[in-house]
Tab-separated table of C-alpha atoms in Angstrom:
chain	number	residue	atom	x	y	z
M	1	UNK	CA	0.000	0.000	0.000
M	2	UNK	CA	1.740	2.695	-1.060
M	3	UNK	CA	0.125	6.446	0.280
M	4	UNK	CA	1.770	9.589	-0.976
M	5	UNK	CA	3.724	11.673	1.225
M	6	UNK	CA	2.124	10.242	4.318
M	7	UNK	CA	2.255	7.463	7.003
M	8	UNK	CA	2.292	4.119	5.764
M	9	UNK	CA	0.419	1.145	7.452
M	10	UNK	CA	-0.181	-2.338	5.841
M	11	UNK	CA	-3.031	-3.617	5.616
M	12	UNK	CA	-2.207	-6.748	7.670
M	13	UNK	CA	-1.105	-4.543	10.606
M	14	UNK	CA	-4.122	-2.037	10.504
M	15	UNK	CA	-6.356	-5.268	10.688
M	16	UNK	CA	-4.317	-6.735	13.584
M	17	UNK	CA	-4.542	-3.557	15.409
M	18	UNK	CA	-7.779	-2.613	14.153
M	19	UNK	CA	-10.370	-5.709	13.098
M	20	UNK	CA	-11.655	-6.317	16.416
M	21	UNK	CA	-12.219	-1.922	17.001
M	22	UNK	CA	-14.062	-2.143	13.503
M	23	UNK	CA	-15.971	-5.006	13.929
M	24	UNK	CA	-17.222	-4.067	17.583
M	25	UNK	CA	-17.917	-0.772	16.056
M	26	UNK	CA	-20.696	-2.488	13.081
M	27	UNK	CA	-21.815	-5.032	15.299
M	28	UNK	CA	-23.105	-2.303	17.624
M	29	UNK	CA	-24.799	-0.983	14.865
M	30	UNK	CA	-25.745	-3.738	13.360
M	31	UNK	CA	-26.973	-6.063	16.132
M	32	UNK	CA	-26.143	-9.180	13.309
M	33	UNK	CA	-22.750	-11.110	14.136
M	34	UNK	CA	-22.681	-11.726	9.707
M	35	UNK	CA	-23.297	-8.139	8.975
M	36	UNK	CA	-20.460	-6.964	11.078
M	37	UNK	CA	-18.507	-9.275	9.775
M	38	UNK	CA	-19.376	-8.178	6.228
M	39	UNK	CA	-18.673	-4.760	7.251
M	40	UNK	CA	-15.591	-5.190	9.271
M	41	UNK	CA	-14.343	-7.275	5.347
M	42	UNK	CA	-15.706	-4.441	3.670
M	43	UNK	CA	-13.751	-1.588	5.743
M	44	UNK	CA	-10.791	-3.117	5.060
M	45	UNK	CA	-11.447	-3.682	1.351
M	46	UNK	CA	-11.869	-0.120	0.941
M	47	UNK	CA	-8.522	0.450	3.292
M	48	UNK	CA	-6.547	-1.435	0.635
M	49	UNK	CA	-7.863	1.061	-2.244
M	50	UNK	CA	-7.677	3.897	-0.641
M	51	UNK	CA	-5.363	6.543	-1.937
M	52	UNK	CA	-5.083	9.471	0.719
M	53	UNK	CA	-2.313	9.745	2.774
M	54	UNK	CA	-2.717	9.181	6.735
M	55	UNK	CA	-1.189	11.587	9.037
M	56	UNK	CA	-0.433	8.530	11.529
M	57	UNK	CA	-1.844	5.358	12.933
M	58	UNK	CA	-4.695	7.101	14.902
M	59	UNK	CA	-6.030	8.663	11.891
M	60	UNK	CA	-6.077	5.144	10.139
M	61	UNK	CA	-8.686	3.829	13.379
M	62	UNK	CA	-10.332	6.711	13.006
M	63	UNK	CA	-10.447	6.722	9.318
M	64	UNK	CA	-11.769	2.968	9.682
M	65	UNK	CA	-14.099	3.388	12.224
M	66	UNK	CA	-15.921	6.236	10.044
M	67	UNK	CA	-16.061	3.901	7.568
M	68	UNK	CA	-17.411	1.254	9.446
M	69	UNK	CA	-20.346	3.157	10.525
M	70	UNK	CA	-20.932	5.147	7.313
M	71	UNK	CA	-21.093	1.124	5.777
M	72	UNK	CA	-23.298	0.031	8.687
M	73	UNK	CA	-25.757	3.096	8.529
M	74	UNK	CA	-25.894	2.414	4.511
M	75	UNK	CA	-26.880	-1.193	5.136
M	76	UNK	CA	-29.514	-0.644	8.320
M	77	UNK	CA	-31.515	2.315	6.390
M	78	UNK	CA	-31.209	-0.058	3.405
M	79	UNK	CA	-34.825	-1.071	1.881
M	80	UNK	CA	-33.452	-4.643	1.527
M	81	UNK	CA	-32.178	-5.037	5.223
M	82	UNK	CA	-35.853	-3.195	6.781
M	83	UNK	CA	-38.044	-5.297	4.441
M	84	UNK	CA	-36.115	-8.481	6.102
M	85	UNK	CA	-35.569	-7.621	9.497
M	86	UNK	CA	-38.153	-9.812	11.919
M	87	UNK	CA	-40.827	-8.141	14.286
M	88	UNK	CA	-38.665	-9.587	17.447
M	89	UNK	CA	-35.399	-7.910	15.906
M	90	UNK	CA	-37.780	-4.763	15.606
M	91	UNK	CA	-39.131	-4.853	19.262
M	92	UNK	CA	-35.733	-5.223	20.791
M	93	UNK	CA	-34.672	-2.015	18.536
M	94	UNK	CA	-37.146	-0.297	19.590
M	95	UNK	CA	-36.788	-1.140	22.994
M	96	UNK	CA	-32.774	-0.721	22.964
M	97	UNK	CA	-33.526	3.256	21.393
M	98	UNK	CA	-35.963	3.962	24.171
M	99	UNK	CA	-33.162	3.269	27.023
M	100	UNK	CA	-30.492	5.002	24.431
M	101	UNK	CA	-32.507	7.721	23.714
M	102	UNK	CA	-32.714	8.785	27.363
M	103	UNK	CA	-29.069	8.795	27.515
M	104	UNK	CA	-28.430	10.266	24.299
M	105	UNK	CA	-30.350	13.171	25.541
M	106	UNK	CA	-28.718	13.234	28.565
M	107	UNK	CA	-25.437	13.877	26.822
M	108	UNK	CA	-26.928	16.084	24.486
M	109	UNK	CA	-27.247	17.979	27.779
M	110	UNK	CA	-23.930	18.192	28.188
M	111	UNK	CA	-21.534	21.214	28.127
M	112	UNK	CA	-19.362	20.600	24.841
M	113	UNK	CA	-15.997	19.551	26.577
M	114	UNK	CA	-18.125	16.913	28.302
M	115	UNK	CA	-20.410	15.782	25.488
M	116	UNK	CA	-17.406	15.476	23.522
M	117	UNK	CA	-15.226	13.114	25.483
M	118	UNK	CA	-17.980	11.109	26.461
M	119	UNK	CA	-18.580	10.591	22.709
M	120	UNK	CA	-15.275	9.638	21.453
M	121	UNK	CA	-14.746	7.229	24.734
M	122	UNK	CA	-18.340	5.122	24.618
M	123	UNK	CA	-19.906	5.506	21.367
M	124	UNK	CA	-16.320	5.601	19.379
M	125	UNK	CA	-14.356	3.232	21.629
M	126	UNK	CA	-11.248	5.627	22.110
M	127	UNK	CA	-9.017	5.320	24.885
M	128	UNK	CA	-8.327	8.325	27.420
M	129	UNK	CA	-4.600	8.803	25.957
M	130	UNK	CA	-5.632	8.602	22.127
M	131	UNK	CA	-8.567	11.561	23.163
M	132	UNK	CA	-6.294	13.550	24.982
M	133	UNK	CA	-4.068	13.721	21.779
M	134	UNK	CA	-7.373	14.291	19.498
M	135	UNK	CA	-8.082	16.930	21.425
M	136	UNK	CA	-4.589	18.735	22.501
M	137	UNK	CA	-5.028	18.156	26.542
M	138	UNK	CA	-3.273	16.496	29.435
M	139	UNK	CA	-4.450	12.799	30.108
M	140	UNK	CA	-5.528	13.919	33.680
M	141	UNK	CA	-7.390	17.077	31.988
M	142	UNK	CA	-9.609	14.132	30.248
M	143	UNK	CA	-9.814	12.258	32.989
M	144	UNK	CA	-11.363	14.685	34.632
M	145	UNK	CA	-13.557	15.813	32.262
M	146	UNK	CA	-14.825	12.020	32.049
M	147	UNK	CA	-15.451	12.159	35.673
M	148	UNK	CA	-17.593	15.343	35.646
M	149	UNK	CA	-19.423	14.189	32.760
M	150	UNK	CA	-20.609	10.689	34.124
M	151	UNK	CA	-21.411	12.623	37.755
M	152	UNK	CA	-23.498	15.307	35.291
M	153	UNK	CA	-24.731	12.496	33.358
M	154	UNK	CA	-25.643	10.338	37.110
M	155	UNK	CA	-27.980	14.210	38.225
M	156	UNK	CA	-29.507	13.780	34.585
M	157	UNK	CA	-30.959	10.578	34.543
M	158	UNK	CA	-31.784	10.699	38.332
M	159	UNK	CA	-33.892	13.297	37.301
M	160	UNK	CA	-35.326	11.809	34.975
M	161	UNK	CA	-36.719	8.708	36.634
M	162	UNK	CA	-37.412	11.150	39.516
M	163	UNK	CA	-40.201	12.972	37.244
């Protein structure tokens, strides 16, 4: 794989590092073990033919992860994969994005910083180190963040299931 002025990772080591990020990542948003696993194959294909340069090996899980939820998105609002999905599959969504929903909310409440990290570390699987970088702070500046956020988040839903 050869990438124009920029870093260069092959594609066996981005899927040793990365498969198991990617394929969490689609199955999460999938709910199907097969079409994560088509995804997570998928990703990777495109990987291989992708010509932009990568400013380092963060930017290639990030650059796969946004790929593997762009490709799971495409194939959940799909008219094939809605027309087959079963009524139980449907009640279980439906009852997963009622509990979500609540907590989506409750860090759309957020103040930005918070919001932010709490994004990146739960709903994009990034460690406290690799945000701190993303974001140009100490690790104990994130930390701390995270810990104000989830104590925010805790007063939230309390008061929620308090009204």
């Amino acid at each position: 794989m050869e990438k124009q002025n920029g870093f260069v990772m092959s594609v066996e080591t981005a899927m040793d590092r990365f498969a198991t990020d990617v394929y969490r990542m689609a199955y999460a948003r999938t709910g199907n073990k097969s079409d994560a696993e088509d995804i997570t194959q998928d990703t990777f294909i495109k990987y291989i033919k992708e010509e932009k340069p990568f400013v380092d090996e963060t930017h290639v899980k990030a650059w796969l992860l946004r790929v593997a939820i762009n490709s799971s998105k495409n194939l959940v609002t799909s008219a094939w994969h809605r027309k087959n999905t079963s009524m139980d599959a449907v009640d279980l969504m439906s009852t997963v994005m009622e509990e979500e929903s609540d907590v989506y909310a409750a860090v759309q409440k957020l103040p930005e910083k918070y919001r932010i990290v709490i994004h990146l570390y739960y709903y994009e699987g990034y460690s406290v180190e690799e945000i701190a970088k993303m974001l140009s702070a100490n690790d104990s500046t994130v930390k701390s963040w995270m810990r104000r956020a989830r104590l925010k988040l805790k007063e939230l839903l309390k008061e929620d299931i308090d009204v």
